[in-house]
PDB file of C-alpha atoms in Angstrom:
ATOM      1  CA  MET A  84     -10.212 -34.818 -41.712  1.00 55.00           C
ATOM      2  CA  SER A  85     -12.686 -31.970 -41.850  1.00 72.00           C
ATOM      3  CA  ILE A  86     -15.880 -32.384 -43.869  1.00 87.00           C
ATOM      4  CA  ARG A  87     -17.624 -29.171 -44.988  1.00 90.00           C
ATOM      5  CA  TRP A  88     -21.301 -30.398 -44.509  1.00 94.00           C
ATOM      6  CA  GLU A  89     -22.617 -27.207 -46.142  1.00 93.00           C
ATOM      7  CA  ASN A  90     -21.162 -28.400 -49.487  1.00 91.00           C
ATOM      8  CA  ILE A  91     -22.852 -31.860 -49.664  1.00 94.00           C
ATOM      9  CA  LYS A  92     -24.218 -32.587 -53.072  1.00 93.00           C
ATOM     10  CA  PRO A  93     -27.934 -32.045 -53.239  1.00 93.00           C
ATOM     11  CA  LEU A  94     -30.202 -35.143 -53.886  1.00 93.00           C
ATOM     12  CA  LYS A  95     -33.575 -34.408 -55.720  1.00 91.00           C
ATOM     13  CA  GLY A  96     -32.752 -30.664 -55.162  1.00 92.00           C
ATOM     14  CA  SER A  97     -32.330 -30.980 -51.451  1.00 94.00           C
ATOM     15  CA  GLN A  98     -29.296 -31.226 -49.116  1.00 95.00           C
ATOM     16  CA  ASN A  99     -31.595 -32.646 -46.492  1.00 95.00           C
ATOM     17  CA  ASN A 100     -32.309 -35.597 -48.649  1.00 95.00           C
ATOM     18  CA  ALA A 101     -28.673 -35.931 -49.415  1.00 95.00           C
ATOM     19  CA  PHE A 102     -27.762 -35.968 -45.815  1.00 97.00           C
ATOM     20  CA  GLU A 103     -30.266 -38.534 -45.001  1.00 96.00           C
ATOM     21  CA  GLU A 104     -29.072 -40.865 -47.838  1.00 96.00           C
ATOM     22  CA  LEU A 105     -25.492 -40.462 -46.767  1.00 97.00           C
ATOM     23  CA  VAL A 106     -26.276 -41.386 -43.225  1.00 97.00           C
ATOM     24  CA  CYS A 107     -28.112 -44.477 -44.424  1.00 96.00           C
ATOM     25  CA  GLN A 108     -25.277 -45.324 -46.691  1.00 96.00           C
ATOM     26  CA  LEU A 109     -22.647 -45.166 -43.795  1.00 97.00           C
ATOM     27  CA  ALA A 110     -25.132 -47.114 -41.596  1.00 97.00           C
ATOM     28  CA  TYR A 111     -25.484 -49.878 -44.091  1.00 96.00           C
ATOM     29  CA  GLN A 112     -21.823 -50.059 -44.465  1.00 95.00           C
ATOM     30  CA  GLU A 113     -21.365 -50.502 -40.561  1.00 95.00           C
ATOM     31  CA  CYS A 114     -24.166 -52.768 -39.922  1.00 93.00           C
ATOM     32  CA  LYS A 115     -24.803 -54.827 -43.067  1.00 92.00           C
ATOM     33  CA  SER A 116     -23.106 -57.910 -41.573  1.00 92.00           C
ATOM     34  CA  LEU A 117     -25.042 -57.706 -38.180  1.00 94.00           C
ATOM     35  CA  GLY A 118     -28.571 -58.343 -39.610  1.00 96.00           C
ATOM     36  CA  LYS A 119     -31.119 -57.300 -42.191  1.00 96.00           C
ATOM     37  CA  PHE A 120     -30.746 -53.629 -43.218  1.00 96.00           C
ATOM     38  CA  THR A 121     -33.571 -51.609 -44.664  1.00 96.00           C
ATOM     39  CA  ARG A 122     -33.839 -48.041 -46.097  1.00 95.00           C
ATOM     40  CA  ILE A 123     -37.238 -46.506 -45.324  1.00 93.00           C
ATOM     41  CA  SER A 124     -38.842 -43.923 -47.568  1.00 87.00           C
ATOM     42  CA  ALA A 125     -41.098 -41.217 -46.454  1.00 81.00           C
ATOM     43  CA  PRO A 126     -43.462 -41.736 -44.414  1.00 80.00           C
ATOM     44  CA  ASP A 127     -40.728 -43.376 -42.393  1.00 80.00           C
ATOM     45  CA  GLY A 128     -42.235 -43.639 -39.021  1.00 89.00           C
ATOM     46  CA  GLY A 129     -39.380 -41.767 -37.200  1.00 92.00           C
ATOM     47  CA  ILE A 130     -36.516 -43.414 -38.814  1.00 96.00           C
ATOM     48  CA  GLU A 131     -34.570 -43.351 -42.119  1.00 96.00           C
ATOM     49  CA  ALA A 132     -33.229 -46.804 -41.937  1.00 96.00           C
ATOM     50  CA  MET A 133     -33.414 -49.883 -39.776  1.00 97.00           C
ATOM     51  CA  CYS A 134     -31.372 -52.986 -39.048  1.00 97.00           C
ATOM     52  CA  GLU A 135     -33.169 -56.105 -37.807  1.00 97.00           C
ATOM     53  CA  LEU A 136     -30.665 -58.104 -35.619  1.00 97.00           C
ATOM     54  CA  PRO A 137     -30.854 -61.978 -35.140  1.00 96.00           C
ATOM     55  CA  ASP A 138     -32.486 -61.622 -31.642  1.00 96.00           C
ATOM     56  CA  GLY A 139     -35.326 -59.676 -33.499  1.00 96.00           C
ATOM     57  CA  SER A 140     -34.365 -56.196 -31.835  1.00 96.00           C
ATOM     58  CA  VAL A 141     -34.207 -53.364 -34.119  1.00 97.00           C
ATOM     59  CA  CYS A 142     -31.707 -50.402 -34.539  1.00 97.00           C
ATOM     60  CA  GLY A 143     -32.918 -47.396 -36.112  1.00 97.00           C
ATOM     61  CA  TRP A 144     -31.296 -44.164 -37.633  1.00 98.00           C
ATOM     62  CA  GLN A 145     -32.715 -40.727 -37.801  1.00 97.00           C
ATOM     63  CA  ALA A 146     -30.925 -38.102 -39.777  1.00 97.00           C
ATOM     64  CA  LYS A 147     -31.466 -34.309 -39.394  1.00 96.00           C
ATOM     65  CA  TYR A 148     -29.379 -31.755 -41.580  1.00 96.00           C
ATOM     66  CA  PHE A 149     -28.870 -29.526 -38.579  1.00 95.00           C
ATOM     67  CA  LEU A 150     -25.398 -27.558 -38.872  1.00 92.00           C
ATOM     68  CA  SER A 151     -25.356 -26.110 -35.435  1.00 90.00           C
ATOM     69  CA  SER A 152     -26.608 -26.309 -32.097  1.00 88.00           C
ATOM     70  CA  PHE A 153     -30.376 -27.241 -31.952  1.00 92.00           C
ATOM     71  CA  SER A 154     -33.079 -24.667 -31.815  1.00 91.00           C
ATOM     72  CA  SER A 155     -36.176 -25.463 -29.601  1.00 92.00           C
ATOM     73  CA  SER A 156     -38.057 -26.339 -32.632  1.00 94.00           C
ATOM     74  CA  GLN A 157     -35.159 -28.584 -33.826  1.00 95.00           C
ATOM     75  CA  TRP A 158     -35.086 -30.481 -30.670  1.00 96.00           C
ATOM     76  CA  GLN A 159     -38.912 -30.849 -30.799  1.00 96.00           C
ATOM     77  CA  GLN A 160     -38.578 -32.275 -34.198  1.00 96.00           C
ATOM     78  CA  ILE A 161     -36.185 -34.882 -33.010  1.00 97.00           C
ATOM     79  CA  GLU A 162     -38.501 -35.772 -30.008  1.00 96.00           C
ATOM     80  CA  ASP A 163     -41.428 -36.155 -32.226  1.00 96.00           C
ATOM     81  CA  SER A 164     -39.343 -38.540 -34.426  1.00 96.00           C
ATOM     82  CA  VAL A 165     -38.374 -40.493 -31.374  1.00 96.00           C
ATOM     83  CA  LYS A 166     -42.052 -40.841 -30.168  1.00 96.00           C
ATOM     84  CA  GLU A 167     -43.159 -41.764 -33.671  1.00 96.00           C
ATOM     85  CA  SER A 168     -40.479 -44.377 -33.943  1.00 96.00           C
ATOM     86  CA  LEU A 169     -41.478 -46.008 -30.743  1.00 96.00           C
ATOM     87  CA  LYS A 170     -45.131 -46.267 -31.918  1.00 95.00           C
ATOM     88  CA  SER A 171     -44.122 -47.456 -35.279  1.00 95.00           C
ATOM     89  CA  TYR A 172     -41.427 -50.228 -34.429  1.00 96.00           C
ATOM     90  CA  PRO A 173     -42.343 -52.064 -31.257  1.00 96.00           C
ATOM     91  CA  LYS A 174     -38.962 -53.972 -31.234  1.00 96.00           C
ATOM     92  CA  LEU A 175     -36.824 -50.788 -31.630  1.00 97.00           C
ATOM     93  CA  THR A 176     -34.151 -50.960 -28.886  1.00 97.00           C
ATOM     94  CA  LYS A 177     -31.498 -48.492 -30.074  1.00 98.00           C
ATOM     95  CA  TYR A 178     -31.988 -45.146 -31.801  1.00 98.00           C
ATOM     96  CA  TYR A 179     -29.205 -43.259 -33.685  1.00 98.00           C
ATOM     97  CA  VAL A 180     -29.721 -39.365 -33.778  1.00 98.00           C
ATOM     98  CA  CYS A 181     -27.358 -38.314 -36.820  1.00 97.00           C
ATOM     99  CA  VAL A 182     -26.777 -34.681 -37.432  1.00 97.00           C
ATOM    100  CA  ALA A 183     -24.114 -32.474 -39.027  1.00 95.00           C
ATOM    101  CA  THR A 184     -22.720 -30.822 -36.053  1.00 94.00           C
ATOM    102  CA  ASP A 185     -20.970 -31.808 -32.703  1.00 93.00           C
ATOM    103  CA  ARG A 186     -22.310 -31.293 -29.117  1.00 92.00           C
ATOM    104  CA  ALA A 187     -20.713 -28.253 -27.669  1.00 88.00           C
ATOM    105  CA  ASN A 188     -20.155 -27.870 -23.929  1.00 85.00           C
ATOM    106  CA  ALA A 189     -19.542 -24.227 -23.376  1.00 77.00           C
ATOM    107  CA  ASN A 190     -19.832 -23.035 -19.846  1.00 73.00           C
ATOM    108  CA  VAL A 191     -21.999 -20.005 -20.170  1.00 72.00           C
ATOM    109  CA  SER A 192     -23.821 -18.387 -17.106  1.00 73.00           C
ATOM    110  CA  GLY A 193     -27.531 -18.959 -17.591  1.00 74.00           C
ATOM    111  CA  LYS A 194     -27.352 -21.281 -20.538  1.00 82.00           C
ATOM    112  CA  LYS A 195     -27.340 -25.082 -20.864  1.00 88.00           C
ATOM    113  CA  SER A 196     -24.741 -26.287 -23.218  1.00 91.00           C
ATOM    114  CA  PHE A 197     -25.666 -28.528 -26.075  1.00 92.00           C
ATOM    115  CA  LEU A 198     -24.124 -31.625 -24.318  1.00 93.00           C
ATOM    116  CA  THR A 199     -26.116 -30.907 -21.289  1.00 93.00           C
ATOM    117  CA  LYS A 200     -29.264 -30.613 -23.162  1.00 94.00           C
ATOM    118  CA  TRP A 201     -28.538 -33.831 -25.000  1.00 96.00           C
ATOM    119  CA  GLY A 202     -28.172 -35.697 -21.671  1.00 95.00           C
ATOM    120  CA  GLU A 203     -31.383 -34.217 -20.292  1.00 96.00           C
ATOM    121  CA  CYS A 204     -33.436 -34.980 -23.623  1.00 97.00           C
ATOM    122  CA  ILE A 205     -32.193 -38.592 -23.825  1.00 96.00           C
ATOM    123  CA  GLN A 206     -33.285 -39.112 -20.323  1.00 97.00           C
ATOM    124  CA  LYS A 207     -36.774 -37.687 -20.895  1.00 97.00           C
ATOM    125  CA  TRP A 208     -37.000 -39.869 -24.034  1.00 97.00           C
ATOM    126  CA  LYS A 209     -35.983 -43.107 -22.063  1.00 97.00           C
ATOM    127  CA  ASP A 210     -38.413 -42.095 -19.294  1.00 97.00           C
ATOM    128  CA  PHE A 211     -41.179 -41.773 -21.947  1.00 97.00           C
ATOM    129  CA  ALA A 212     -40.171 -45.230 -23.581  1.00 96.00           C
ATOM    130  CA  GLN A 213     -40.332 -46.743 -20.039  1.00 97.00           C
ATOM    131  CA  SER A 214     -43.861 -45.436 -19.615  1.00 96.00           C
ATOM    132  CA  GLN A 215     -44.659 -47.440 -22.553  1.00 93.00           C
ATOM    133  CA  GLY A 216     -43.075 -50.407 -21.174  1.00 95.00           C
ATOM    134  CA  ARG A 217     -40.142 -50.040 -23.366  1.00 95.00           C
ATOM    135  CA  GLU A 218     -36.332 -49.941 -23.052  1.00 96.00           C
ATOM    136  CA  ILE A 219     -34.240 -47.944 -25.496  1.00 97.00           C
ATOM    137  CA  GLU A 220     -30.603 -46.743 -25.890  1.00 97.00           C
ATOM    138  CA  PHE A 221     -29.583 -43.706 -27.742  1.00 98.00           C
ATOM    139  CA  GLU A 222     -26.302 -42.861 -29.613  1.00 97.00           C
ATOM    140  CA  PHE A 223     -25.267 -39.571 -31.128  1.00 98.00           C
ATOM    141  CA  TRP A 224     -23.677 -39.584 -34.605  1.00 98.00           C
ATOM    142  CA  GLY A 225     -22.368 -35.875 -35.095  1.00 96.00           C
ATOM    143  CA  SER A 226     -20.020 -34.347 -37.238  1.00 95.00           C
ATOM    144  CA  PHE A 227     -16.933 -36.215 -35.651  1.00 94.00           C
ATOM    145  CA  GLU A 228     -18.485 -39.628 -35.877  1.00 96.00           C
ATOM    146  CA  LEU A 229     -19.662 -39.147 -39.310  1.00 96.00           C
ATOM    147  CA  SER A 230     -16.316 -37.717 -40.535  1.00 94.00           C
ATOM    148  CA  ASP A 231     -14.467 -40.825 -38.846  1.00 94.00           C
ATOM    149  CA  LEU A 232     -16.785 -43.103 -40.750  1.00 95.00           C
ATOM    150  CA  LEU A 233     -16.054 -41.324 -44.188  1.00 92.00           C
ATOM    151  CA  SER A 234     -12.296 -41.653 -43.428  1.00 90.00           C
ATOM    152  CA  LYS A 235     -12.404 -45.392 -43.684  1.00 90.00           C
ATOM    153  CA  PRO A 236     -11.028 -46.692 -46.949  1.00 87.00           C
ATOM    154  CA  GLU A 237     -14.292 -48.464 -47.684  1.00 89.00           C
ATOM    155  CA  ASN A 238     -16.107 -45.211 -47.634  1.00 89.00           C
ATOM    156  CA  ALA A 239     -13.941 -43.271 -49.893  1.00 84.00           C
ATOM    157  CA  GLY A 240     -16.266 -43.425 -52.722  1.00 87.00           C
ATOM    158  CA  LYS A 241     -18.999 -41.865 -50.794  1.00 91.00           C
ATOM    159  CA  LYS A 242     -16.749 -38.918 -49.732  1.00 88.00           C
ATOM    160  CA  PHE A 243     -16.002 -38.263 -53.288  1.00 86.00           C
ATOM    161  CA  PHE A 244     -19.535 -38.539 -54.640  1.00 90.00           C
ATOM    162  CA  TRP A 245     -21.033 -36.500 -51.914  1.00 93.00           C
ATOM    163  CA  PHE A 246     -18.404 -33.882 -51.428  1.00 89.00           C
ATOM    164  CA  ASN A 247     -16.052 -34.244 -54.591  1.00 80.00           C
ATOM    165  CA  GLU A 248     -13.075 -35.000 -52.300  1.00 59.00           C
ATOM    166  CA  SER A 249     -11.012 -37.959 -52.799  1.00 54.00           C
ATOM    167  CA  GLU A 250      -9.543 -40.138 -49.944  1.00 51.00           C
ATOM    168  CA  LEU A 251      -6.091 -41.177 -51.052  1.00 52.00           C
ATOM    169  CA  SER A 252      -5.647 -44.261 -48.936  1.00 55.00           C
ATOM    170  CA  GLU A 253      -2.741 -46.590 -48.793  1.00 60.00           C
ATOM    171  CA  LYS A 254      -4.826 -49.093 -50.881  1.00 61.00           C
ATOM    172  CA  TRP A 255      -5.517 -46.499 -53.435  1.00 56.00           C
ATOM    173  CA  PHE A 256      -1.716 -45.729 -53.882  1.00 63.00           C
ATOM    174  CA  GLU A 257      -1.010 -49.581 -54.140  1.00 72.00           C
ATOM    175  CA  GLN A 258      -3.543 -49.852 -56.892  1.00 68.00           C
ATOM    176  CA  TYR A 259      -2.418 -46.860 -58.645  1.00 62.00           C
ATOM    177  CA  ASN A 260       1.306 -48.033 -58.461  1.00 71.00           C
ATOM    178  CA  GLN A 261       0.285 -51.501 -59.663  1.00 75.00           C
ATOM    179  CA  GLN A 262      -1.679 -49.993 -62.573  1.00 73.00           C
ATOM    180  CA  ALA A 263       1.279 -47.947 -63.530  1.00 70.00           C
ATOM    181  CA  ILE A 264       3.599 -51.105 -63.434  1.00 71.00           C
ATOM    182  CA  ASN A 265       0.995 -52.957 -65.608  1.00 73.00           C
ATOM    183  CA  ASN A 266       0.780 -50.026 -68.128  1.00 69.00           C
ATOM    184  CA  LEU A 267       4.617 -50.278 -68.509  1.00 68.00           C
ATOM    185  CA  GLY A 268       4.575 -53.899 -69.303  1.00 69.00           C
ATOM    186  CA  VAL A 269       7.834 -55.212 -70.461  1.00 62.00           C
ATOM    187  CA  ARG A 270       9.324 -51.909 -70.016  1.00 62.00           C
ATOM    188  CA  TYR A 271       9.588 -52.371 -66.182  1.00 61.00           C
ATOM    189  CA  THR A 272      11.811 -54.702 -64.649  1.00 63.00           C
ATOM    190  CA  PRO A 273      12.078 -54.562 -60.936  1.00 64.00           C
ATOM    191  CA  GLU A 274      15.639 -55.920 -60.907  1.00 58.00           C
ATOM    192  CA  ILE A 275      16.864 -52.686 -63.037  1.00 56.00           C
ATOM    193  CA  ASN A 276      14.435 -50.182 -61.425  1.00 58.00           C
ATOM    194  CA  VAL A 277      16.333 -47.053 -60.437  1.00 61.00           C
ATOM    195  CA  ASP A 278      15.549 -45.472 -57.049  1.00 64.00           C
ATOM    196  CA  LEU A 279      15.435 -41.667 -57.545  1.00 68.00           C
ATOM    197  CA  PRO A 280      16.691 -39.495 -54.771  1.00 69.00           C
ATOM    198  CA  ILE A 281      13.372 -37.892 -54.456  1.00 76.00           C
ATOM    199  CA  ALA A 282      11.736 -41.069 -53.364  1.00 76.00           C
ATOM    200  CA  MET A 283      13.274 -40.988 -49.909  1.00 73.00           C
ATOM    201  CA  GLN A 284      12.051 -37.339 -49.613  1.00 76.00           C
ATOM    202  CA  LEU A 285       8.648 -38.579 -50.198  1.00 77.00           C
ATOM    203  CA  GLU A 286       9.009 -41.279 -47.691  1.00 77.00           C
ATOM    204  CA  ALA A 287      10.193 -38.675 -45.214  1.00 75.00           C
ATOM    205  CA  LEU A 288       7.278 -36.565 -46.003  1.00 74.00           C
ATOM    206  CA  ALA A 289       4.773 -39.431 -45.080  1.00 74.00           C
ATOM    207  CA  ARG A 290       6.806 -40.577 -42.169  1.00 73.00           C
ATOM    208  CA  THR A 291       6.954 -44.042 -43.571  1.00 80.00           C
ATOM    209  CA  GLN A 292       8.524 -47.073 -41.849  1.00 80.00           C
ATOM    210  CA  THR A 293      11.107 -47.156 -44.593  1.00 82.00           C
ATOM    211  CA  PHE A 294      12.062 -43.526 -43.898  1.00 77.00           C
ATOM    212  CA  LYS A 295      12.271 -44.326 -40.030  1.00 77.00           C
ATOM    213  CA  GLU A 296      14.496 -47.204 -40.603  1.00 81.00           C
ATOM    214  CA  HIS A 297      16.818 -45.356 -43.076  1.00 80.00           C
ATOM    215  CA  LEU A 298      17.112 -42.438 -40.666  1.00 76.00           C
ATOM    216  CA  ARG A 299      17.793 -44.732 -37.681  1.00 76.00           C
ATOM    217  CA  ASP A 300      20.399 -46.622 -39.622  1.00 78.00           C
ATOM    218  CA  GLU A 301      22.139 -43.437 -40.958  1.00 78.00           C
ATOM    219  CA  PHE A 302      22.017 -41.948 -37.369  1.00 72.00           C
ATOM    220  CA  HIS A 303      23.567 -45.222 -35.951  1.00 72.00           C
ATOM    221  CA  LYS A 304      26.427 -45.038 -38.555  1.00 77.00           C
ATOM    222  CA  LEU A 305      27.035 -41.376 -37.571  1.00 72.00           C
ATOM    223  CA  LEU A 306      27.252 -42.314 -33.967  1.00 69.00           C
ATOM    224  CA  ILE A 307      29.576 -45.194 -34.507  1.00 71.00           C
ATOM    225  CA  GLU A 308      32.044 -42.978 -36.502  1.00 70.00           C
ATOM    226  CA  ILE A 309      31.923 -40.319 -33.801  1.00 67.00           C
ATOM    227  CA  ASN A 310      32.683 -42.801 -31.164  1.00 65.00           C
ATOM    228  CA  GLU A 311      35.570 -44.114 -33.230  1.00 64.00           C
ATOM    229  CA  GLN A 312      37.035 -40.631 -33.206  1.00 63.00           C
ATOM    230  CA  TYR A 313      36.735 -40.010 -29.502  1.00 59.00           C
ATOM    231  CA  THR A 314      40.118 -41.253 -28.507  1.00 57.00           C
ATOM    232  CA  PHE A 315      41.894 -39.023 -30.998  1.00 60.00           C
ATOM    233  CA  LEU A 316      39.640 -36.037 -30.247  1.00 61.00           C
ATOM    234  CA  TYR A 317      40.329 -36.030 -26.457  1.00 56.00           C
ATOM    235  CA  ARG A 318      43.977 -36.183 -26.696  1.00 61.00           C
ATOM    236  CA  TYR A 319      43.767 -32.464 -27.458  1.00 64.00           C
ATOM    237  CA  GLU A 320      41.539 -30.603 -25.026  1.00 67.00           C
ATOM    238  CA  GLU A 321      41.117 -27.634 -27.356  1.00 69.00           C
ATOM    239  CA  LEU A 322      39.716 -29.987 -29.996  1.00 69.00           C
ATOM    240  CA  GLY A 323      37.449 -31.730 -27.651  1.00 67.00           C
ATOM    241  CA  ASN A 324      35.966 -28.362 -26.485  1.00 73.00           C
ATOM    242  CA  HIS A 325      35.024 -27.622 -30.112  1.00 73.00           C
ATOM    243  CA  PHE A 326      33.549 -30.970 -30.841  1.00 74.00           C
ATOM    244  CA  GLU A 327      31.437 -31.493 -27.777  1.00 74.00           C
ATOM    245  CA  PRO A 328      28.807 -28.722 -28.453  1.00 79.00           C
ATOM    246  CA  VAL A 329      28.410 -30.047 -31.938  1.00 77.00           C
ATOM    247  CA  TYR A 330      27.854 -33.646 -30.657  1.00 72.00           C
ATOM    248  CA  GLU A 331      25.304 -32.353 -28.116  1.00 75.00           C
ATOM    249  CA  LEU A 332      23.494 -30.492 -30.807  1.00 76.00           C
ATOM    250  CA  LEU A 333      23.115 -33.645 -32.976  1.00 73.00           C
ATOM    251  CA  ILE A 334      21.796 -35.620 -30.128  1.00 70.00           C
ATOM    252  CA  ASP A 335      19.372 -32.912 -29.202  1.00 71.00           C
ATOM    253  CA  LYS A 336      18.098 -31.929 -32.709  1.00 70.00           C
ATOM    254  CA  LEU A 337      18.081 -35.448 -34.197  1.00 67.00           C
ATOM    255  CA  ASN A 338      15.819 -37.010 -31.534  1.00 65.00           C
ATOM    256  CA  LEU A 339      14.077 -39.951 -33.082  1.00 61.00           C
ATOM    257  CA  SER A 340      11.518 -40.126 -30.266  1.00 64.00           C
ATOM    258  CA  THR A 341       9.789 -37.202 -31.950  1.00 63.00           C
ATOM    259  CA  ILE A 342       9.898 -38.587 -35.453  1.00 62.00           C
ATOM    260  CA  ASP A 343       6.187 -38.974 -35.674  1.00 65.00           C
ATOM    261  CA  ASP A 344       5.614 -35.179 -34.535  1.00 66.00           C
ATOM    262  CA  LEU A 345       4.626 -33.532 -37.965  1.00 64.00           C
ATOM    263  CA  GLU A 346       4.726 -30.279 -36.191  1.00 66.00           C
ATOM    264  CA  LYS A 347       8.230 -30.776 -35.004  1.00 67.00           C
ATOM    265  CA  THR A 348      10.701 -28.912 -36.940  1.00 72.00           C
ATOM    266  CA  VAL A 349      14.600 -29.618 -37.138  1.00 70.00           C
ATOM    267  CA  ASP A 350      16.837 -26.482 -37.948  1.00 75.00           C
ATOM    268  CA  ILE A 351      19.049 -28.189 -40.594  1.00 76.00           C
ATOM    269  CA  HIS A 352      20.529 -24.736 -41.440  1.00 80.00           C
ATOM    270  CA  LEU A 353      21.850 -24.565 -37.864  1.00 83.00           C
ATOM    271  CA  ILE A 354      23.194 -28.142 -37.941  1.00 79.00           C
ATOM    272  CA  ASN A 355      24.923 -27.719 -41.300  1.00 81.00           C
ATOM    273  CA  GLN A 356      26.532 -24.466 -40.041  1.00 85.00           C
ATOM    274  CA  GLU A 357      27.965 -26.034 -36.881  1.00 82.00           C
ATOM    275  CA  ILE A 358      29.253 -28.981 -38.672  1.00 80.00           C
ATOM    276  CA  ASN A 359      30.902 -26.858 -41.339  1.00 82.00           C
ATOM    277  CA  GLU A 360      32.427 -24.552 -38.696  1.00 84.00           C
ATOM    278  CA  LEU A 361      33.772 -27.716 -37.166  1.00 78.00           C
ATOM    279  CA  ILE A 362      35.041 -29.188 -40.308  1.00 80.00           C
ATOM    280  CA  LYS A 363      36.931 -25.861 -40.965  1.00 82.00           C
ATOM    281  CA  TYR A 364      38.362 -25.923 -37.639  1.00 79.00           C
ATOM    282  CA  LEU A 365      39.557 -29.686 -37.880  1.00 76.00           C
ATOM    283  CA  GLU A 366      41.050 -28.680 -41.309  1.00 77.00           C
ATOM    284  CA  ASP A 367      43.074 -25.858 -39.845  1.00 77.00           C
ATOM    285  CA  PHE A 368      44.066 -27.970 -36.770  1.00 72.00           C
ATOM    286  CA  TYR A 369      45.475 -30.705 -38.774  1.00 68.00           C
ATOM    287  CA  LYS A 370      47.531 -28.190 -40.712  1.00 71.00           C
ATOM    288  CA  ILE A 371      49.126 -27.083 -37.359  1.00 68.00           C
ATOM    289  CA  ILE A 372      49.960 -30.595 -36.170  1.00 62.00           C
TER     290      ILE A 372
END
């Protein structure tokens, strides 16, 4: 799932405010069961939100609406926030840096990658904390991590609200299907419900367990029928020579081990063509014998 962070809906006329609010909502969803969560308004003392754990330690989230690798001034902004948070929250032990980009690790001569700079900076910040008699852990929430959180079913509403994108989860389909059944009322009876041919096509498109079992059963039936014909086929060498390539083609092209590979394609036209040619040959062969 790719999130276009530049399209986030502004909050109070600012996309910066919107990003901060979204990060806090995601943090709350993740940590609300772990301790006391508090959203902090400006001046925030270096964090947008905090969670006080049962042992008294505090986790803090700092959100910056940065869409690409940090400039020197942006690195400095984060460092200032880190130092301010250490000053404002004596029990802070974990600090989340949340941005709308990922850490590149390009190997360019004479330049340090984002990932390298990140490692150097968190070490510098840890050293600073230790000089104050503190220990602190840093965690990075970038585009990947935030997108992963947004993909969770419980966050589907947030994705729709901030980006006008729906997350059609399995739970959503179940609820929508149940709503449709409820709307039909007495007009719907499961015992006389008719399965349409397109239903299995939709199952195939989604690679559902129902489709996999259906395909496995049909392929198994096909192999049984083929094996039953082996004795007859190989009475006639010429017949076997025509059948063998088609059999090998089926085994190769209908390989169930690749069923979950959505990029794997099966040349149905080729399979149909080979089978039809074999059927025609068999019909002609039977006329002779």
